[in-house]
């Protein structure tokens, strides 16, 4: 376990011990786990503009909003199960894993999507043009091996190429690494990391920063079109015991989506400020304005991954539709 992961685990455990003494969820208390990248822009805007606080105030509640930065779906899932957070931000893969594990118990389900974003598997190895070209000498960095949405999409692509029995073929050369560290390795070159399945803006920084970097795989190609790769999820207990806070959070998220769509320039500045990101602003704006990117809270094109995970035995419970693993809320009604 690397230093970052140890710190994240320590934070999750520490917060979990604190949460254990709090008992039932109190209205107004909401702790939100986010990770790295523009895919969390709606949360960045909600934080900067205090949209959650505004919505809870309209409900007659003084909210206590806390933001927790973690890396990898495994760390996020551990934090949610330990009671360290109320809202988890991670990929569809970690959501499906936790939905499956908690069905009939904590009943974890999706709250909303954070938008549609293409995720790229980028390599700086000149010999790698498709996933079939990776060898045992290569290492593919991603947030969490076998758990993160990047890992699951890679498994799905592997199954299409080599068959379902070989879906985990590339897990053995995959390593868990936070996006910023993996990006630095791809741009610099000369390390064991020759591939990185990331997200915006890290993938675009790699392509701009290393002339040998190329896109080996696009998640949209694997999933059959624009897809909600990163989502938010929570326990049934939080949704039931803090209905006003839950509702205010969802409304704030929709407010953030409208803000980003209407104000891409301001949204870019907010991302740089809140994330303390070192990124070329023009590149950032290009990503935010990309026709491939859509800021909306309705989940899209998630079921294909859910069906795949059940087919290969990654989850035991078979979902019949998105309504199985997302809460029955207005923003999810037309999800798929």
Short mmCIF file of C-alpha atoms in Angstrom, two decimals:
data_model
loop_
_atom_site.label_atom_id
_atom_site.label_comp_id
_atom_site.label_asym_id
_atom_site.label_seq_id
_atom_site.Cartn_x
_atom_site.Cartn_y
_atom_site.Cartn_z
CA UNK A 1 0.00 0.00 0.00
CA UNK A 2 1.48 3.37 -1.02
CA UNK A 3 1.71 6.37 1.30
CA UNK A 4 -1.35 8.06 -0.17
CA UNK A 5 -3.45 4.92 0.26
CA UNK A 6 -2.25 4.53 3.87
CA UNK A 7 -3.24 8.11 4.66
CA UNK A 8 -6.64 7.59 3.01
CA UNK A 9 -7.19 4.39 4.97
CA UNK A 10 -6.18 6.06 8.22
CA UNK A 11 -8.56 8.93 7.54
CA UNK A 12 -11.40 6.54 6.75
CA UNK A 13 -10.82 4.52 9.93
CA UNK A 14 -10.49 7.64 12.07
CA UNK A 15 -13.66 9.15 10.73
CA UNK A 16 -15.37 5.80 11.09
CA UNK A 17 -14.61 5.67 14.80
CA UNK A 18 -16.01 9.17 15.18
CA UNK A 19 -19.11 8.27 13.17
CA UNK A 20 -19.71 5.20 15.28
CA UNK A 21 -20.43 7.40 18.29
CA UNK A 22 -22.96 9.52 16.42
CA UNK A 23 -25.64 6.86 16.03
CA UNK A 24 -28.48 7.81 13.70
CA UNK A 25 -27.94 10.28 10.88
CA UNK A 26 -28.76 13.83 11.90
CA UNK A 27 -30.46 16.20 9.48
CA UNK A 28 -27.93 18.69 8.14
CA UNK A 29 -24.85 16.52 8.58
CA UNK A 30 -23.38 15.46 5.27
CA UNK A 31 -19.85 14.29 4.54
CA UNK A 32 -18.98 13.82 0.89
CA UNK A 33 -16.08 11.81 -0.51
CA UNK A 34 -14.64 12.93 -3.83
CA UNK A 35 -11.59 11.91 -5.79
CA UNK A 36 -9.49 13.56 -8.48
CA UNK A 37 -10.46 15.07 -11.81
CA UNK A 38 -12.95 17.22 -13.68
CA UNK A 39 -15.50 14.44 -13.32
CA UNK A 40 -16.04 15.86 -9.81
CA UNK A 41 -16.64 19.40 -11.12
CA UNK A 42 -20.28 19.45 -9.96
CA UNK A 43 -19.10 18.80 -6.42
CA UNK A 44 -16.40 21.49 -6.76
CA UNK A 45 -19.04 24.02 -7.83
CA UNK A 46 -21.42 22.96 -5.06
CA UNK A 47 -18.63 23.43 -2.54
CA UNK A 48 -17.46 26.79 -3.86
CA UNK A 49 -20.94 28.27 -4.31
CA UNK A 50 -22.22 26.68 -1.06
CA UNK A 51 -25.16 25.26 -2.97
CA UNK A 52 -25.84 22.52 -0.41
CA UNK A 53 -25.92 25.05 2.41
CA UNK A 54 -28.35 27.24 0.43
CA UNK A 55 -30.68 24.33 -0.29
CA UNK A 56 -30.64 23.02 3.29
CA UNK A 57 -31.30 26.52 4.61
CA UNK A 58 -34.42 26.62 2.44
CA UNK A 59 -35.43 23.42 4.26
CA UNK A 60 -34.95 25.18 7.59
CA UNK A 61 -31.69 23.38 8.35
CA UNK A 62 -28.21 24.72 9.11
CA UNK A 63 -26.05 22.25 7.26
CA UNK A 64 -22.66 20.98 8.33
CA UNK A 65 -20.99 20.02 5.05
CA UNK A 66 -17.61 18.29 5.05
CA UNK A 67 -15.50 17.28 2.06
CA UNK A 68 -13.19 14.25 2.14
CA UNK A 69 -10.58 13.59 -0.57
CA UNK A 70 -9.81 9.92 -1.21
CA UNK A 71 -8.29 7.88 -4.04
CA UNK A 72 -9.82 4.72 -5.45
CA UNK A 73 -13.22 3.09 -5.19
CA UNK A 74 -12.03 0.65 -2.53
CA UNK A 75 -11.11 3.46 -0.12
CA UNK A 76 -14.38 5.26 -0.85
CA UNK A 77 -16.45 2.13 -0.27
CA UNK A 78 -14.67 1.42 3.01
CA UNK A 79 -15.39 4.98 4.15
CA UNK A 80 -19.10 4.65 3.35
CA UNK A 81 -19.47 1.31 5.10
CA UNK A 82 -17.59 2.54 8.16
CA UNK A 83 -19.95 5.49 8.55
CA UNK A 84 -17.20 8.01 7.79
CA UNK A 85 -19.20 9.64 4.98
CA UNK A 86 -22.79 9.99 3.85
CA UNK A 87 -22.16 10.46 0.11
CA UNK A 88 -19.62 8.43 -1.86
CA UNK A 89 -18.15 9.63 -5.14
CA UNK A 90 -16.61 6.94 -7.33
CA UNK A 91 -17.10 4.96 -10.51
CA UNK A 92 -20.05 2.81 -11.51
CA UNK A 93 -17.90 -0.26 -10.80
CA UNK A 94 -17.45 0.49 -7.08
CA UNK A 95 -21.16 1.37 -6.81
CA UNK A 96 -22.18 -1.99 -8.28
CA UNK A 97 -19.72 -3.81 -6.03
CA UNK A 98 -21.18 -2.17 -2.91
CA UNK A 99 -24.80 -2.50 -4.08
CA UNK A 100 -24.19 -6.21 -4.48
CA UNK A 101 -22.47 -6.59 -1.09
CA UNK A 102 -25.08 -4.61 0.85
CA UNK A 103 -28.30 -5.77 -0.83
CA UNK A 104 -30.76 -6.62 1.94
CA UNK A 105 -28.49 -4.99 4.54
CA UNK A 106 -27.28 -1.39 4.23
CA UNK A 107 -28.84 -1.25 0.76
CA UNK A 108 -26.35 1.09 -0.89
CA UNK A 109 -27.67 2.60 -4.12
CA UNK A 110 -26.81 5.35 -6.56
CA UNK A 111 -27.93 8.90 -5.84
CA UNK A 112 -27.05 10.57 -9.14
CA UNK A 113 -24.56 10.75 -11.97
CA UNK A 114 -21.85 13.40 -12.13
CA UNK A 115 -22.12 13.54 -15.92
CA UNK A 116 -20.90 11.74 -19.03
CA UNK A 117 -17.14 11.69 -19.64
CA UNK A 118 -14.98 9.57 -21.94
CA UNK A 119 -12.18 7.84 -20.03
CA UNK A 120 -8.96 7.09 -21.95
CA UNK A 121 -6.41 4.35 -21.42
CA UNK A 122 -3.24 6.19 -22.45
CA UNK A 123 0.14 4.55 -23.09
CA UNK A 124 3.60 6.04 -23.66
CA UNK A 125 4.97 2.72 -24.96
CA UNK A 126 5.44 3.07 -28.76
CA UNK A 127 4.78 -0.65 -29.18
CA UNK A 128 1.33 -0.47 -27.58
CA UNK A 129 -1.45 0.43 -30.00
CA UNK A 130 -4.22 -1.78 -28.59
CA UNK A 131 -4.70 -3.59 -25.28
CA UNK A 132 -3.49 -6.76 -27.01
CA UNK A 133 -0.01 -5.20 -27.27
CA UNK A 134 0.60 -4.91 -23.52
CA UNK A 135 3.13 -7.42 -22.15
CA UNK A 136 4.25 -8.55 -18.71
CA UNK A 137 6.85 -5.77 -18.81
CA UNK A 138 4.13 -3.09 -18.90
CA UNK A 139 2.24 -1.69 -15.93
CA UNK A 140 -1.19 -0.05 -16.22
CA UNK A 141 -2.01 2.47 -13.50
CA UNK A 142 -5.62 2.94 -12.40
CA UNK A 143 -7.37 3.98 -9.16
CA UNK A 144 -8.13 0.49 -7.80
CA UNK A 145 -7.37 -2.87 -9.42
CA UNK A 146 -10.51 -4.94 -9.99
CA UNK A 147 -12.76 -2.35 -8.32
CA UNK A 148 -12.55 1.03 -10.06
CA UNK A 149 -14.68 1.76 -13.11
CA UNK A 150 -11.47 2.01 -15.16
CA UNK A 151 -10.52 -1.51 -14.11
CA UNK A 152 -14.01 -2.83 -14.89
CA UNK A 153 -14.07 -1.20 -18.34
CA UNK A 154 -10.64 -2.70 -19.04
CA UNK A 155 -11.99 -6.10 -17.99
CA UNK A 156 -14.99 -5.62 -20.25
CA UNK A 157 -12.72 -4.77 -23.18
CA UNK A 158 -10.56 -7.81 -22.38
CA UNK A 159 -13.63 -10.07 -22.35
CA UNK A 160 -14.66 -8.77 -25.78
CA UNK A 161 -11.17 -9.48 -27.13
CA UNK A 162 -10.23 -12.75 -25.42
CA UNK A 163 -13.56 -14.07 -24.10
CA UNK A 164 -15.29 -13.89 -20.70
CA UNK A 165 -12.94 -16.45 -19.12
CA UNK A 166 -10.03 -14.05 -19.72
CA UNK A 167 -11.81 -10.91 -18.51
CA UNK A 168 -9.19 -10.33 -15.77
CA UNK A 169 -6.22 -11.01 -18.07
CA UNK A 170 -4.74 -7.51 -17.62
CA UNK A 171 -5.34 -7.30 -13.86
CA UNK A 172 -1.93 -8.91 -13.27
CA UNK A 173 -0.13 -5.96 -14.86
CA UNK A 174 -2.44 -3.32 -13.34
CA UNK A 175 -1.39 -1.27 -10.30
CA UNK A 176 -3.31 1.08 -8.02
CA UNK A 177 -2.04 4.66 -8.25
CA UNK A 178 -3.71 8.06 -7.76
CA UNK A 179 -4.32 9.90 -11.04
CA UNK A 180 -1.83 12.75 -10.37
CA UNK A 181 1.02 10.30 -9.72
CA UNK A 182 0.16 8.17 -12.74
CA UNK A 183 -0.03 11.24 -14.96
CA UNK A 184 3.40 12.39 -13.85
CA UNK A 185 4.80 8.93 -14.67
CA UNK A 186 3.27 8.87 -18.17
CA UNK A 187 4.49 12.38 -19.01
CA UNK A 188 7.98 11.81 -17.62
CA UNK A 189 8.42 8.31 -19.05
CA UNK A 190 11.20 5.94 -18.06
CA UNK A 191 9.23 4.24 -15.26
CA UNK A 192 7.49 0.87 -15.05
CA UNK A 193 4.19 2.71 -15.61
CA UNK A 194 3.58 2.56 -19.36
CA UNK A 195 -0.20 2.86 -19.27
CA UNK A 196 -2.73 4.89 -17.32
CA UNK A 197 -6.50 4.46 -17.41
CA UNK A 198 -7.47 7.85 -16.04
CA UNK A 199 -10.07 10.54 -16.47
CA UNK A 200 -10.22 14.23 -17.45
CA UNK A 201 -8.09 16.32 -17.18
CA UNK A 202 -5.24 13.89 -16.47
CA UNK A 203 -5.60 11.96 -19.73
CA UNK A 204 -5.54 15.19 -21.76
CA UNK A 205 -2.47 16.42 -19.86
CA UNK A 206 -0.67 13.18 -20.72
CA UNK A 207 -1.50 13.48 -24.41
CA UNK A 208 -0.30 17.09 -24.43
CA UNK A 209 2.76 16.46 -22.27
CA UNK A 210 4.39 13.43 -23.91
CA UNK A 211 4.70 13.10 -27.71
CA UNK A 212 4.77 9.29 -27.34
CA UNK A 213 1.46 9.22 -25.46
CA UNK A 214 -1.53 7.86 -27.38
CA UNK A 215 -5.08 6.69 -26.67
CA UNK A 216 -5.21 2.90 -26.56
CA UNK A 217 -8.81 2.58 -25.38
CA UNK A 218 -11.80 4.93 -25.06
CA UNK A 219 -14.47 3.95 -22.51
CA UNK A 220 -17.25 5.16 -24.82
CA UNK A 221 -16.16 2.58 -27.40
CA UNK A 222 -16.36 -0.22 -24.83
CA UNK A 223 -19.67 0.90 -23.30
CA UNK A 224 -21.37 1.69 -26.59
CA UNK A 225 -21.60 5.47 -26.35
CA UNK A 226 -21.65 8.33 -23.82
CA UNK A 227 -21.76 6.91 -20.30
CA UNK A 228 -21.91 8.01 -16.69
CA UNK A 229 -18.63 6.58 -15.48
CA UNK A 230 -18.55 8.46 -12.16
CA UNK A 231 -21.52 8.56 -9.82
CA UNK A 232 -22.60 9.36 -6.28
CA UNK A 233 -24.13 6.79 -3.93
CA UNK A 234 -25.31 6.42 -0.33
CA UNK A 235 -26.92 4.05 2.15
CA UNK A 236 -30.66 3.64 2.44
CA UNK A 237 -30.28 4.62 6.10
CA UNK A 238 -29.01 8.10 5.26
CA UNK A 239 -31.72 8.68 2.65
CA UNK A 240 -34.44 7.55 5.07
CA UNK A 241 -33.22 9.24 8.25
CA UNK A 242 -32.16 12.56 6.67
CA UNK A 243 -34.73 13.10 3.90
CA UNK A 244 -34.46 16.89 3.90
CA UNK A 245 -30.66 16.84 3.74
CA UNK A 246 -30.75 14.17 1.03
CA UNK A 247 -33.24 16.16 -1.03
CA UNK A 248 -31.26 19.37 -0.58
CA UNK A 249 -28.09 17.65 -1.75
CA UNK A 250 -29.72 16.35 -4.93
CA UNK A 251 -31.22 19.78 -5.66
CA UNK A 252 -27.81 21.39 -5.10
CA UNK A 253 -26.27 18.92 -7.52
CA UNK A 254 -28.82 19.87 -10.18
CA UNK A 255 -28.07 23.54 -9.46
CA UNK A 256 -24.38 22.82 -10.03
CA UNK A 257 -25.08 21.09 -13.35
CA UNK A 258 -27.04 24.12 -14.55
CA UNK A 259 -24.27 26.44 -13.36
CA UNK A 260 -21.51 24.57 -15.22
CA UNK A 261 -23.52 24.37 -18.44
CA UNK A 262 -24.33 28.08 -18.34
CA UNK A 263 -20.97 29.29 -17.01
CA UNK A 264 -18.09 27.13 -18.32
CA UNK A 265 -15.52 29.91 -17.78
CA UNK A 266 -16.50 30.39 -14.14
CA UNK A 267 -16.66 26.64 -13.65
CA UNK A 268 -13.10 26.30 -14.95
CA UNK A 269 -11.87 28.92 -12.48
CA UNK A 270 -13.70 27.16 -9.65
CA UNK A 271 -12.09 23.83 -10.52
CA UNK A 272 -8.61 25.36 -10.49
CA UNK A 273 -9.27 27.09 -7.17
CA UNK A 274 -11.00 24.28 -5.28
CA UNK A 275 -8.74 21.51 -6.61
CA UNK A 276 -5.58 23.61 -6.46
CA UNK A 277 -4.98 22.22 -9.94
CA UNK A 278 -1.93 22.99 -12.03
CA UNK A 279 -3.46 22.86 -15.47
CA UNK A 280 -3.51 25.00 -18.56
CA UNK A 281 -6.81 26.90 -18.41
CA UNK A 282 -7.39 26.67 -22.16
CA UNK A 283 -7.01 22.90 -22.01
CA UNK A 284 -9.42 22.78 -19.09
CA UNK A 285 -12.01 24.84 -20.95
CA UNK A 286 -11.64 22.65 -24.00
CA UNK A 287 -12.54 19.61 -21.89
CA UNK A 288 -15.50 21.30 -20.20
CA UNK A 289 -16.88 22.47 -23.55
CA UNK A 290 -16.21 19.19 -25.36
CA UNK A 291 -19.30 17.79 -27.14
CA UNK A 292 -18.37 14.40 -25.66
CA UNK A 293 -18.83 15.77 -22.13
CA UNK A 294 -22.28 16.32 -20.64
CA UNK A 295 -22.95 17.69 -17.17
CA UNK A 296 -26.15 16.07 -15.98
CA UNK A 297 -27.30 14.04 -12.99
CA UNK A 298 -29.29 11.32 -14.77
CA UNK A 299 -27.26 8.09 -15.12
CA UNK A 300 -26.69 7.01 -18.70
CA UNK A 301 -25.45 3.75 -20.23
CA UNK A 302 -24.53 2.05 -16.95
CA UNK A 303 -26.50 -1.17 -17.29
CA UNK A 304 -24.19 -2.76 -19.84
CA UNK A 305 -21.38 -2.73 -17.27
CA UNK A 306 -23.72 -4.02 -14.56
CA UNK A 307 -24.79 -6.91 -16.78
CA UNK A 308 -21.16 -7.72 -17.62
CA UNK A 309 -20.10 -7.76 -13.97
CA UNK A 310 -22.85 -10.25 -13.14
CA UNK A 311 -22.04 -12.38 -16.17
CA UNK A 312 -18.41 -12.86 -15.15
CA UNK A 313 -19.24 -13.36 -11.46
CA UNK A 314 -17.95 -10.00 -10.18
CA UNK A 315 -21.35 -9.43 -8.53
CA UNK A 316 -23.74 -12.15 -7.33
CA UNK A 317 -27.06 -10.31 -7.62
CA UNK A 318 -28.39 -9.92 -11.16
CA UNK A 319 -29.69 -6.41 -11.86
CA UNK A 320 -32.68 -6.18 -14.19
CA UNK A 321 -32.48 -2.42 -14.75
CA UNK A 322 -30.82 0.73 -13.45
CA UNK A 323 -33.66 1.02 -10.93
CA UNK A 324 -32.17 -1.89 -9.01
CA UNK A 325 -28.97 -0.05 -8.10
CA UNK A 326 -30.10 3.61 -8.18
CA UNK A 327 -32.60 5.13 -5.75
CA UNK A 328 -36.10 5.81 -7.05
CA UNK A 329 -35.64 9.58 -7.41
CA UNK A 330 -36.71 12.00 -10.12
CA UNK A 331 -33.19 12.45 -11.51
CA UNK A 332 -32.86 8.69 -12.00
CA UNK A 333 -36.29 7.99 -13.51
CA UNK A 334 -35.08 7.98 -17.11
CA UNK A 335 -31.65 6.50 -16.34
CA UNK A 336 -30.28 3.46 -18.09
#
